[in-house]
């Protein structure tokens, strides 16, 4: 028998000393100096601060001081602030269920005080004097200061050396502290933040007012590059149609696919003003990018979700970084749609529009840069109301409207086709200069969007319309391919493919989707069969559908080396202008680039 266990089982049950309880709580709440910074900032914001100053020494290990100009704490209340389970923020279960403050557990200061040397000085609103409380001795003495509170935390983890050992270098801890401030600063543009390290001012974000406050703060904190490569997002979902009351609202900035990064270090999600890391939210964002982002690239965004506090539980994690939504489906859908909508709007309009600004603001318009469109509030509308027919493939579509007067051609964002280069690129002229289009990539996107639209966005019972082949295309098939064709006949039909067994080792493609009528029938059939064989028939859901459609689009899209007439090229350009997400192919690569006259002049050393 295990002696340790038998001894332990004979020990009496005792209540833990208060200090130890706080230290245990601190183990959950305070992982590193940045956690203290976050807690103190939460408190300052809850106190209504407009200006917050953070001072750090040795990455926060030697000192973290957070000073605010908030409501302050009354003298007689100061000792309570350091008590466990003492809070001014909630007093009942119903308060907890609809909590609107950052803090509510009433344990942060007690926990921090149990593992560091703490002091709080404060002057409450309307009081003529200020007091300082020493967290160790409990001594209270008058001090001079203006309204607000300063909490000083020194020698973090001095009493828990095991914990201190886990800390990284000062520089790393400092970086985490600054990141903690950045997260809060992005949530509160109306509050000014200053960060000092080793006596030097290292970050300063002034408080921003007015309708552009958030945009200004995002620019200050994340840089103008983030803003230039992101689009505005503003989405409301009404709880009941017509009620006007939003059950979920999402706004912020979401980066274009080209702004994606190797690391997920610019993904900021806020729920009712609180920075969170949530699987539902990040999955929703990820899936909104599925169509336009390839490989392991990480999207960038700063997104703010507002939801009735009763519909989200914030009391699920000691550091409040996780939340639980009552209806996570609703939230997932809202976030996904919000991002999809924002990304879908073609950004081609900016090319034409940038013309106007070219003189004052030299900038190279580039696929994915939304700068002009954003500044001007301009959205793209197909030139002259010219709509490309939704049916028919490039070459059997009606030719582009022959309204190619100089004026009209220069107002088309993607310009007028000039030539085809090496069977791969289309060269076109717009008023800004030269446009180069990767014709396969661009056409692939157009076909894909068309297939998705036909099938209905949620993989419902809709079917792709079929076109029978005059002469069935037969090909030598593997046993797996034959078996898959038989087993998935239904799904194939829905995808507009009719593939029958011709002989034990031969399959015949009898019909293909009419939208892909000129595509490579056997190549498409084989690719779809391969994908289907890797899935359960019953799990060919939305995601699988999209992948299958992308595969089909790839086989149905115009191949390199296919000669196009100028008319066909122009048709493709006009289709791109009218297609959602046309700036990227299905794999996230750009479909077109602008080379401005300015750049061409520079190439030829033509001075201006
Ligand atoms: N900067 C501040 N200004 C004014 N009051 C403060 C400040 N910091 C703390 N307090 C007061 O001290 C109390 C205790 O703070 P503490 O952070 O320990 O708990 P809390 O914020 O209520 O909850 P949580 O543990 O979730 O943070 C607060 O409820 C608040 O009344
Ligand atoms: Mg708190």
Coordinates of C-alpha atoms and ligand atoms in Angstrom, one line a residue:
X1 CA 0.0 0.0 0.0
X2 CA 1.2 3.5 -0.8
X3 CA 2.4 5.0 2.5
X4 CA 2.4 8.6 1.3
X5 CA -1.3 8.2 0.4
X6 CA -2.2 6.5 3.7
X7 CA -0.4 9.2 5.7
X8 CA -2.1 11.9 3.7
X9 CA -5.5 10.3 4.1
X10 CA -5.0 10.4 7.8
X11 CA -4.3 14.2 7.8
X12 CA -7.0 16.4 9.2
X13 CA -9.0 18.7 6.9
X14 CA -8.0 22.3 7.6
X15 CA -9.0 25.6 6.1
X16 CA -6.2 27.2 4.2
X17 CA -4.7 30.4 5.5
X18 CA -6.1 33.5 3.6
X19 CA -2.6 34.4 2.3
X20 CA -2.2 30.9 0.7
X21 CA -5.7 31.1 -0.8
X22 CA -4.7 34.3 -2.5
X23 CA -1.4 32.8 -3.7
X24 CA -3.3 29.9 -5.2
X25 CA -5.6 32.3 -6.9
X26 CA -2.6 34.3 -8.1
X27 CA -1.3 31.1 -9.7
X28 CA -4.2 31.3 -12.1
X29 CA -4.6 35.0 -12.5
X30 CA -0.9 36.1 -12.7
X31 CA 1.2 34.2 -15.1
X32 CA 3.7 36.9 -15.8
X33 CA 4.1 40.7 -15.4
X34 CA 1.8 41.3 -18.3
X35 CA -1.0 39.7 -16.4
X36 CA -0.6 42.3 -13.7
X37 CA -0.6 45.1 -16.2
X38 CA -3.8 43.8 -17.7
X39 CA -5.5 43.6 -14.3
X40 CA -4.4 47.1 -13.3
X41 CA -5.6 48.5 -16.6
X42 CA -8.9 46.8 -16.2
X43 CA -9.3 48.5 -12.8
X44 CA -8.3 51.9 -14.2
X45 CA -10.8 51.6 -17.1
X46 CA -13.6 50.4 -14.7
X47 CA -12.9 53.6 -12.6
X48 CA -13.6 55.7 -15.7
X49 CA -10.0 56.8 -16.4
X50 CA -9.3 59.0 -19.5
X51 CA -5.6 59.0 -19.2
X52 CA -3.5 56.0 -18.0
X53 CA 0.3 55.9 -17.4
X54 CA 2.2 52.7 -17.1
X55 CA 5.7 52.6 -15.7
X56 CA 7.9 49.5 -15.9
X57 CA 11.3 48.4 -14.6
X58 CA 13.0 45.2 -15.6
X59 CA 10.2 44.1 -17.8
X60 CA 7.7 44.7 -15.0
X61 CA 9.4 42.3 -12.6
X62 CA 10.9 45.0 -10.5
X63 CA 8.1 47.5 -10.9
X64 CA 4.7 47.9 -12.5
X65 CA 3.0 51.2 -11.7
X66 CA -0.3 52.1 -13.2
X67 CA -1.6 55.6 -12.7
X68 CA -5.1 56.7 -13.7
X69 CA -7.3 59.8 -13.3
X70 CA -10.4 57.8 -12.6
X71 CA -12.9 58.0 -9.7
X72 CA -10.5 56.9 -7.0
X73 CA -11.0 55.0 -3.8
X74 CA -12.3 56.5 -0.5
X75 CA -9.9 56.3 2.4
X76 CA -12.0 53.9 4.4
X77 CA -12.4 51.7 1.4
X78 CA -8.7 51.4 0.6
X79 CA -8.1 48.3 2.8
X80 CA -11.1 46.6 1.2
X81 CA -9.6 46.9 -2.2
X82 CA -6.9 44.4 -1.2
X83 CA -9.3 42.0 0.5
X84 CA -10.2 38.7 -1.2
X85 CA -13.6 38.5 -2.8
X86 CA -14.2 42.2 -2.2
X87 CA -15.5 44.2 -5.2
X88 CA -17.6 47.3 -5.9
X89 CA -18.6 45.9 -9.3
X90 CA -21.2 43.3 -8.6
X91 CA -23.3 42.3 -5.6
X92 CA -25.7 39.6 -6.8
X93 CA -26.0 36.7 -9.2
X94 CA -28.0 38.8 -11.6
X95 CA -25.3 41.4 -11.7
X96 CA -22.8 38.7 -12.6
X97 CA -25.0 37.4 -15.4
X98 CA -25.1 40.8 -17.1
X99 CA -21.7 42.2 -16.0
X100 CA -20.6 45.3 -17.9
X101 CA -17.3 46.0 -16.2
X102 CA -14.0 44.4 -16.9
X103 CA -13.5 43.2 -13.3
X104 CA -16.1 41.4 -11.1
X105 CA -14.2 38.6 -9.3
X106 CA -12.9 40.9 -6.5
X107 CA -9.6 39.0 -6.3
X108 CA -7.1 40.6 -8.6
X109 CA -5.5 43.0 -6.2
X110 CA -5.6 40.5 -3.3
X111 CA -3.9 37.9 -5.5
X112 CA -1.2 40.3 -6.7
X113 CA -0.6 41.6 -3.2
X114 CA 0.1 38.0 -2.0
X115 CA 2.9 37.6 -4.5
X116 CA 4.4 41.1 -4.7
X117 CA 5.0 44.3 -2.7
X118 CA 1.9 46.4 -3.4
X119 CA 1.0 50.0 -2.6
X120 CA -2.1 51.9 -3.6
X121 CA -2.4 55.7 -3.4
X122 CA -5.7 57.2 -4.3
X123 CA -7.7 60.4 -4.2
X124 CA -11.4 59.9 -4.7
X125 CA -13.7 62.3 -6.6
X126 CA -14.7 65.2 -4.5
X127 CA -12.1 64.5 -1.7
X128 CA -9.5 67.0 -0.8
X129 CA -6.9 64.6 0.4
X130 CA -5.2 61.4 -0.9
X131 CA -4.1 58.3 1.0
X132 CA -1.5 55.7 0.5
X133 CA -2.0 52.1 1.6
X134 CA 0.9 49.8 2.1
X135 CA -0.2 46.3 1.1
X136 CA 2.3 44.5 3.4
X137 CA 1.8 46.4 6.7
X138 CA -1.7 47.7 6.1
X139 CA -0.4 51.1 7.1
X140 CA -2.5 54.1 5.7
X141 CA -1.0 57.5 5.4
X142 CA -1.8 60.8 3.7
X143 CA 0.0 61.7 0.5
X144 CA -0.4 64.5 -2.1
X145 CA -1.8 63.7 -5.5
X146 CA -4.6 64.7 -7.9
X147 CA -7.8 62.7 -8.4
X148 CA -7.3 59.1 -9.4
X149 CA -5.4 56.0 -8.3
X150 CA -1.9 54.7 -8.6
X151 CA -1.2 51.0 -7.9
X152 CA 2.5 50.1 -7.6
X153 CA 3.6 46.5 -7.7
X154 CA 7.2 45.7 -6.9
X155 CA 9.3 42.6 -7.0
X156 CA 6.7 40.3 -8.5
X157 CA 6.9 36.7 -7.4
X158 CA 9.4 37.6 -4.7
X159 CA 7.7 35.1 -2.4
X160 CA 7.2 32.4 -5.0
X161 CA 10.7 31.9 -6.5
X162 CA 9.5 28.8 -8.4
X163 CA 7.2 31.0 -10.4
X164 CA 9.9 33.6 -11.0
X165 CA 12.1 31.0 -12.6
X166 CA 9.6 30.7 -15.5
X167 CA 10.0 34.3 -16.5
X168 CA 11.8 35.0 -19.7
X169 CA 14.3 37.8 -20.3
X170 CA 13.3 41.4 -19.2
X171 CA 13.0 42.3 -22.9
X172 CA 10.5 39.5 -23.5
X173 CA 8.5 40.3 -20.4
X174 CA 8.5 44.0 -21.4
X175 CA 7.2 43.1 -24.9
X176 CA 4.4 41.1 -23.3
X177 CA 3.5 44.0 -21.0
X178 CA 3.4 46.4 -24.0
X179 CA 1.2 43.9 -25.9
X180 CA -1.2 43.9 -22.9
X181 CA -1.4 47.7 -23.1
X182 CA -1.9 47.6 -26.8
X183 CA -4.8 45.2 -26.5
X184 CA -6.6 47.5 -24.1
X185 CA -5.7 50.6 -26.1
X186 CA -7.3 49.1 -29.2
X187 CA -10.5 48.6 -27.3
X188 CA -10.6 52.1 -25.9
X189 CA -9.6 54.9 -28.3
X190 CA -11.2 57.4 -26.0
X191 CA -8.6 56.8 -23.3
X192 CA -5.0 58.0 -23.6
X193 CA -2.1 55.6 -22.8
X194 CA 1.6 56.2 -22.0
X195 CA 4.1 53.5 -21.4
X196 CA 7.5 54.2 -19.8
X197 CA 10.2 51.6 -19.4
X198 CA 13.4 52.2 -17.5
X199 CA 12.5 55.8 -17.3
X200 CA 12.0 56.3 -21.1
X201 CA 8.7 56.9 -22.8
X202 CA 8.3 54.0 -25.2
X203 CA 4.7 54.2 -26.3
X204 CA 2.2 57.0 -26.3
X205 CA -1.3 56.8 -27.7
X206 CA -3.3 60.0 -27.4
X207 CA -7.0 59.8 -26.7
X208 CA -9.1 60.0 -29.9
X209 CA -12.5 61.6 -30.3
X210 CA -15.1 61.7 -33.0
X211 CA -16.4 59.2 -35.6
X212 CA -12.9 58.4 -36.8
X213 CA -11.6 57.7 -33.3
X214 CA -11.3 53.9 -33.7
X215 CA -9.6 54.3 -37.1
X216 CA -7.2 56.8 -35.6
X217 CA -6.3 54.5 -32.7
X218 CA -5.8 51.5 -35.0
X219 CA -3.5 53.6 -37.2
X220 CA -1.5 54.8 -34.1
X221 CA -1.2 51.3 -32.6
X222 CA -1.0 49.0 -35.6
X223 CA 0.5 51.4 -38.1
X224 CA -0.7 52.9 -41.3
X225 CA 0.2 49.7 -43.2
X226 CA -2.5 47.8 -41.3
X227 CA -5.1 50.4 -42.3
X228 CA -4.0 50.6 -45.9
X229 CA -4.3 46.8 -46.3
X230 CA -7.6 46.4 -44.5
X231 CA -11.2 47.2 -45.1
X232 CA -13.8 48.6 -42.9
X233 CA -16.4 46.2 -41.5
X234 CA -19.7 47.1 -40.0
X235 CA -22.4 44.4 -39.6
X236 CA -25.6 44.2 -37.6
X237 CA -27.8 41.2 -37.2
X238 CA -31.3 41.9 -36.0
X239 CA -32.7 39.6 -33.4
X240 CA -36.1 39.8 -35.1
X241 CA -36.4 41.1 -38.6
X242 CA -37.7 44.7 -38.5
X243 CA -37.2 45.0 -34.8
X244 CA -34.2 47.3 -35.3
X245 CA -32.6 45.8 -32.2
X246 CA -29.3 44.2 -33.0
X247 CA -28.7 40.8 -31.4
X248 CA -25.1 40.8 -32.6
X249 CA -23.1 43.7 -34.0
X250 CA -19.6 43.3 -35.4
X251 CA -17.4 46.2 -36.6
X252 CA -13.7 47.0 -37.0
X253 CA -11.1 46.5 -39.7
X254 CA -10.3 43.3 -41.4
X255 CA -7.1 42.8 -43.4
X256 CA -7.2 41.9 -47.1
X257 CA -5.8 38.4 -48.0
X258 CA -2.6 40.1 -49.1
X259 CA -2.1 41.6 -45.6
X260 CA -2.0 38.1 -44.1
X261 CA 1.1 37.2 -42.0
X262 CA 3.1 34.2 -41.2
X263 CA 2.2 34.6 -37.5
X264 CA -1.1 35.1 -35.9
X265 CA 0.1 38.2 -34.1
X266 CA -2.4 40.8 -35.4
X267 CA -5.6 39.2 -34.5
X268 CA -7.6 41.2 -32.1
X269 CA -11.0 40.2 -31.1
X270 CA -13.1 42.0 -28.5
X271 CA -16.4 41.0 -27.0
X272 CA -18.2 43.9 -25.4
X273 CA -14.9 45.7 -25.1
X274 CA -13.0 42.8 -23.6
X275 CA -10.0 41.2 -25.4
X276 CA -10.7 37.5 -25.8
X277 CA -9.2 34.5 -27.4
X278 CA -12.2 32.4 -28.5
X279 CA -12.4 29.3 -30.6
X280 CA -15.8 30.2 -32.1
X281 CA -14.6 33.6 -33.1
X282 CA -11.3 32.6 -34.5
X283 CA -12.8 29.7 -36.4
X284 CA -15.4 32.0 -37.9
X285 CA -12.7 34.4 -39.0
X286 CA -10.7 31.5 -40.4
X287 CA -13.6 30.1 -42.3
X288 CA -14.4 33.5 -43.8
X289 CA -10.9 33.6 -45.2
X290 CA -11.0 30.0 -46.5
X291 CA -11.9 31.0 -50.0
X292 CA -9.2 33.7 -50.4
X293 CA -6.2 32.7 -48.2
X294 CA -3.9 29.9 -49.0
X295 CA -1.7 27.7 -46.9
X296 CA -0.8 28.6 -43.4
X297 CA -1.1 32.4 -43.8
X298 CA -2.7 34.1 -40.8
X299 CA -5.3 36.8 -41.5
X300 CA -5.1 40.1 -39.6
X301 CA -8.0 41.9 -38.0
X302 CA -9.2 44.1 -35.2
X303 CA -12.8 43.2 -34.6
X304 CA -15.3 44.3 -32.1
X305 CA -18.4 42.2 -31.3
X306 CA -21.2 43.6 -29.3
X307 CA -23.8 41.3 -27.9
X308 CA -26.3 41.5 -25.0
X309 CA -24.2 40.7 -21.9
X310 CA -26.8 38.2 -20.9
X311 CA -26.0 36.2 -24.0
X312 CA -22.4 35.7 -23.1
X313 CA -20.8 34.2 -20.0
X314 CA -17.5 36.0 -19.1
X315 CA -17.1 34.0 -15.9
X316 CA -15.5 30.9 -17.4
X317 CA -11.7 31.6 -17.1
X318 CA -9.8 33.2 -14.2
X319 CA -8.1 35.7 -16.5
X320 CA -11.4 36.3 -18.4
X321 CA -9.7 35.8 -21.7
X322 CA -12.2 33.2 -22.7
X323 CA -16.0 33.6 -22.9
X324 CA -18.9 31.3 -23.6
X325 CA -21.7 32.3 -25.9
X326 CA -25.2 31.2 -25.2
X327 CA -25.7 30.8 -28.9
X328 CA -22.4 30.2 -30.5
X329 CA -23.9 29.4 -33.9
X330 CA -25.4 32.8 -34.1
X331 CA -22.1 34.5 -33.2
X332 CA -20.2 32.3 -35.6
X333 CA -22.5 33.1 -38.5
X334 CA -22.5 36.8 -37.7
X335 CA -18.7 37.0 -37.7
X336 CA -18.3 34.9 -40.7
X337 CA -20.8 36.8 -42.8
X338 CA -19.4 40.2 -41.6
X339 CA -15.9 39.3 -42.8
X340 CA -17.1 37.6 -45.9
X341 CA -19.2 40.6 -46.9
X342 CA -16.3 43.0 -46.2
X343 CA -13.9 41.0 -48.2
X344 CA -16.2 40.2 -51.1
X345 CA -16.7 43.8 -52.3
X346 CA -14.3 44.0 -55.3
X347 CA -11.6 46.6 -54.7
X348 CA -11.2 47.3 -58.3
X349 CA -13.0 50.6 -58.0
X350 CA -10.0 52.1 -56.4
X351 CA -8.0 51.8 -59.6
X352 CA -10.2 54.1 -61.5
X353 CA -10.7 56.3 -58.4
X354 CA -7.0 56.5 -57.7
X355 CA -6.7 58.4 -60.9
X356 CA -8.3 61.3 -59.3
X357 CA -5.9 61.3 -56.4
X358 CA -2.8 60.4 -58.4
X359 CA -1.8 64.0 -58.7
X360 CA -1.8 64.9 -55.0
X361 CA -1.0 61.5 -53.5
X362 CA 1.4 59.5 -55.5
X363 CA 0.6 55.9 -54.8
X364 CA 0.8 52.7 -56.6
X365 CA -2.6 51.1 -56.8
X366 CA -2.3 47.5 -56.2
X367 CA -4.6 44.6 -55.8
X368 CA -5.6 44.4 -52.2
X369 CA -4.8 48.0 -51.2
X370 CA -8.0 49.6 -50.2
X371 CA -6.5 52.9 -49.3
X372 CA -8.3 55.1 -51.8
X373 CA -11.6 53.3 -51.6
X374 CA -11.6 53.7 -47.9
X375 CA -10.6 57.3 -47.8
X376 CA -13.1 58.2 -50.4
X377 CA -15.8 55.9 -49.1
X378 CA -16.2 54.9 -52.7
X379 CA -17.6 51.5 -53.6
X380 CA -17.3 49.9 -57.0
X381 CA -20.1 49.7 -59.4
X382 CA -19.6 48.2 -62.8
X383 CA -18.9 50.9 -65.3
X384 CA -21.9 52.3 -67.1
X385 CA -24.2 49.8 -65.5
X386 CA -22.7 47.3 -68.0
X387 CA -23.4 43.8 -66.5
X388 CA -21.9 40.7 -67.8
X389 CA -24.4 38.0 -68.4
X390 CA -24.4 35.5 -65.5
X391 CA -24.6 32.5 -67.8
X392 CA -22.3 31.1 -70.2
X393 CA -18.6 30.8 -70.2
X394 CA -16.2 33.4 -71.3
X395 CA -16.1 32.4 -74.9
X396 CA -19.8 31.7 -75.4
X397 CA -20.9 34.8 -73.5
X398 CA -22.1 37.7 -75.6
X399 CA -19.1 39.9 -76.4
X400 CA -18.3 42.8 -74.2
X401 CA -20.4 45.8 -74.9
X402 CA -18.8 47.5 -77.9
X403 CA -19.0 51.0 -76.2
X404 CA -15.3 51.4 -76.5
X405 CA -15.1 55.1 -76.9
X406 CA -11.9 56.5 -75.3
X407 CA -13.9 57.9 -72.4
X408 CA -15.6 54.6 -71.6
X409 CA -12.5 52.5 -71.9
X410 CA -10.6 54.7 -69.5
X411 CA -13.4 54.5 -66.9
X412 CA -13.3 50.7 -66.7
X413 CA -11.3 49.9 -63.7
X414 CA -9.4 47.1 -65.4
X415 CA -9.2 49.0 -68.7
X416 CA -9.2 47.9 -72.3
X417 CA -7.4 44.7 -73.4
X418 CA -4.4 45.3 -75.6
X419 CA -2.7 41.9 -76.0
X420 CA -2.0 38.5 -74.6
X421 CA 1.5 37.8 -73.3
X422 CA 3.0 34.3 -73.6
X423 CA -0.5 32.8 -73.4
X424 CA -0.6 33.5 -69.7
X425 CA -1.2 37.2 -69.1
X426 CA -3.6 39.7 -70.5
X427 CA -2.2 43.2 -70.9
X428 CA -4.7 46.0 -70.7
X429 CA -4.6 49.8 -70.7
X430 CA -6.4 51.9 -68.2
X431 CA -6.0 55.6 -67.5
X432 CA -3.5 55.0 -64.8
X433 CA -1.2 52.8 -66.9
X434 CA -0.8 49.2 -67.6
X435 CA -2.9 46.3 -66.1
X436 CA -1.6 42.8 -66.1
X437 CA -4.0 40.0 -65.5
X438 CA -3.2 36.4 -64.8
X439 CA -6.0 35.0 -67.0
X440 CA -6.2 31.5 -65.6
X441 CA -6.3 32.7 -62.0
X442 CA -8.8 35.4 -62.7
X443 CA -11.1 33.1 -64.7
X444 CA -10.9 30.4 -62.0
X445 CA -12.3 32.8 -59.5
X446 CA -15.1 33.9 -61.8
X447 CA -16.1 30.4 -62.5
X448 CA -15.9 29.4 -58.9
X449 CA -18.1 32.3 -57.7
X450 CA -20.6 31.4 -60.4
X451 CA -20.7 27.8 -59.4
X452 CA -21.2 28.7 -55.8
X453 CA -24.0 31.1 -56.7
X454 CA -25.7 28.4 -58.7
X455 CA -25.5 25.8 -56.0
X456 CA -26.7 28.2 -53.3
X457 CA -24.2 29.3 -50.7
X458 CA -25.1 26.6 -48.1
X459 CA -25.0 23.5 -50.1
X460 CA -28.8 23.1 -50.1
X461 CA -30.7 21.0 -52.5
X462 CA -29.9 23.1 -55.5
X463 CA -28.1 21.5 -58.4
X464 CA -25.7 22.7 -61.0
X465 CA -27.3 22.8 -64.4
X466 CA -25.8 20.1 -66.7
X467 CA -24.9 20.0 -70.3
X468 CA -24.9 16.6 -72.1
X469 CA -21.8 15.9 -74.1
X470 CA -22.5 15.0 -77.7
X471 CA -19.8 12.4 -77.5
X472 CA -19.2 11.0 -74.0
X473 CA -15.6 11.4 -72.9
X474 CA -14.3 8.0 -71.8
X475 CA -11.2 7.3 -69.8
X476 CA -9.4 4.4 -68.3
X477 CA -10.3 4.4 -64.6
X478 CA -8.9 2.7 -61.5
X479 CA -11.1 0.4 -59.4
X480 CA -11.4 3.1 -56.8
X481 CA -12.6 5.6 -59.4
X482 CA -15.2 3.2 -60.7
X483 CA -16.4 2.4 -57.2
X484 CA -16.6 6.1 -56.3
X485 CA -18.5 7.0 -59.4
X486 CA -21.1 4.4 -58.5
X487 CA -21.3 5.2 -54.9
X488 CA -21.5 9.0 -55.3
X489 CA -23.7 9.2 -58.4
X490 CA -26.2 11.4 -56.4
X491 CA -23.5 13.9 -55.3
X492 CA -22.0 13.9 -58.8
X493 CA -25.4 14.8 -60.2
X494 CA -25.8 17.7 -57.8
X495 CA -22.4 18.9 -59.0
X496 CA -23.6 18.7 -62.6
X497 CA -21.6 15.7 -63.5
X498 CA -22.9 12.5 -65.0
X499 CA -20.3 9.7 -65.0
X500 CA -21.3 6.2 -65.9
X501 CA -19.5 2.9 -65.9
X502 CA -18.7 2.0 -69.4
X503 CA -16.8 -1.2 -68.8
X504 CA -15.1 -2.7 -65.7
X505 CA -12.1 -0.4 -66.3
X506 CA -13.6 2.5 -68.2
X507 CA -15.7 5.4 -67.1
X508 CA -17.7 7.7 -69.4
X509 CA -18.4 11.4 -68.7
X510 CA -21.8 12.0 -70.2
X511 CA -22.6 15.5 -68.9
X512 CA -20.7 18.3 -67.2
X513 CA -21.9 21.5 -65.6
X514 CA -23.1 23.9 -68.3
X515 CA -21.0 26.7 -66.7
X516 CA -17.9 24.6 -67.5
X517 CA -19.1 23.4 -70.9
X518 CA -15.7 24.1 -72.5
X519 CA -13.7 22.7 -69.6
X520 CA -11.5 19.6 -69.6
X521 CA -14.2 17.0 -68.9
X522 CA -12.1 14.0 -68.0
X523 CA -9.6 16.0 -66.0
X524 CA -12.4 17.5 -64.0
X525 CA -14.1 14.1 -63.5
X526 CA -11.0 12.5 -62.2
X527 CA -10.2 15.3 -59.8
X528 CA -13.7 15.3 -58.4
X529 CA -13.7 11.5 -58.1
X530 CA -10.3 11.6 -56.2
X531 CA -11.7 14.1 -53.8
X532 CA -14.9 12.2 -53.3
X533 CA -13.1 9.0 -52.6
X534 CA -11.4 10.6 -49.7
X535 CA -14.7 11.6 -48.1
X536 CA -17.7 9.9 -46.6
X537 CA -20.7 10.6 -48.8
X538 CA -22.6 11.8 -45.8
X539 CA -20.0 14.4 -44.9
X540 CA -19.9 16.2 -48.2
X541 CA -21.0 19.4 -46.5
X542 CA -20.6 23.0 -47.2
X543 CA -16.8 22.9 -46.9
X544 CA -16.4 19.9 -49.1
X545 CA -18.7 21.4 -51.6
X546 CA -16.6 24.5 -51.8
X547 CA -13.5 22.5 -52.3
X548 CA -15.1 20.4 -55.0
X549 CA -16.4 23.5 -56.7
X550 CA -12.9 25.0 -56.5
X551 CA -11.5 21.9 -58.1
X552 CA -14.0 22.0 -60.8
X553 CA -13.4 25.7 -61.4
X554 CA -9.7 25.0 -61.8
X555 CA -10.5 22.5 -64.5
X556 CA -13.1 24.6 -66.1
X557 CA -11.1 27.8 -66.3
X558 CA -9.2 28.9 -69.3
X559 CA -5.9 27.2 -69.6
X560 CA -2.6 28.8 -70.3
X561 CA -1.7 29.0 -74.0
X562 CA -5.2 29.4 -75.1
X563 CA -5.4 32.2 -77.6
X564 CA -8.0 34.7 -76.7
X565 CA -9.5 37.4 -79.0
X566 CA -9.5 41.0 -77.8
X567 CA -13.2 40.6 -77.3
X568 CA -12.8 37.6 -75.1
X569 CA -10.1 39.4 -73.1
X570 CA -12.4 42.4 -72.6
X571 CA -15.2 40.1 -71.5
X572 CA -13.0 38.5 -68.9
X573 CA -12.0 42.0 -67.6
X574 CA -15.6 43.1 -67.3
X575 CA -16.5 39.8 -65.6
X576 CA -13.7 40.4 -63.1
X577 CA -15.1 43.8 -62.3
X578 CA -18.5 42.3 -61.6
X579 CA -17.3 39.3 -59.5
X580 CA -17.0 39.2 -55.8
X581 CA -13.5 38.4 -54.5
X582 CA -12.1 38.8 -58.0
X583 CA -8.8 40.3 -56.6
X584 CA -7.6 36.9 -55.6
X585 CA -7.8 33.5 -57.2
X586 CA -9.2 30.6 -55.2
X587 CA -5.7 29.9 -53.7
X588 CA -5.2 33.5 -52.5
X589 CA -2.9 34.6 -55.2
X590 CA -3.5 38.0 -56.8
X591 CA -5.3 38.0 -60.1
X592 CA -4.2 41.3 -61.4
X593 CA -1.6 44.1 -60.9
X594 CA -1.5 47.7 -61.9
X595 CA 1.7 49.1 -63.2
X596 CA 1.3 52.9 -63.2
X597 CA 2.6 55.3 -65.7
X598 CA 4.7 56.7 -62.9
X599 CA 6.4 53.3 -62.5
X600 CA 6.9 53.0 -66.2
X601 CA 8.4 56.5 -66.3
X602 CA 10.8 55.5 -63.6
X603 CA 11.8 52.4 -65.5
X604 CA 12.8 54.6 -68.4
X605 CA 14.2 57.3 -66.3
X606 CA 11.7 59.7 -67.8
X607 CA 11.8 62.7 -65.5
X608 CA 8.7 64.7 -64.7
Ligands
LIG1 N1 -7.7 52.0 -10.3 C1 -8.8 51.9 -9.5 N2 -9.6 53.0 -9.3 C2 -10.7 52.9 -8.5 N3 -11.0 51.8 -7.8 C3 -10.2 50.7 -7.9 C4 -9.1 50.7 -8.7 N4 -8.5 49.5 -8.6 C5 -9.2 48.8 -7.8 N5 -10.3 49.5 -7.4 C6 -11.3 49.0 -6.4 O1 -10.8 47.9 -5.8 C7 -11.7 46.8 -5.9 C8 -10.9 45.5 -6.0 O2 -10.2 45.4 -7.2 P1 -9.8 44.0 -7.8 O3 -9.2 44.2 -9.1 O4 -9.2 43.2 -6.8 O5 -11.3 43.4 -8.0 P2 -12.3 43.7 -9.2 O6 -11.8 44.6 -10.2 O7 -13.6 44.1 -8.5 O8 -12.5 42.2 -9.8 P3 -11.5 41.3 -10.5 O9 -10.8 40.4 -9.6 O10 -12.3 40.6 -11.5 O11 -10.5 42.3 -11.2 C9 -12.5 47.1 -7.2 O12 -13.8 46.5 -7.1 C10 -12.6 48.6 -7.1 O13 -13.7 49.0 -6.3
LIG2 MG1 -10.0 44.2 -11.2

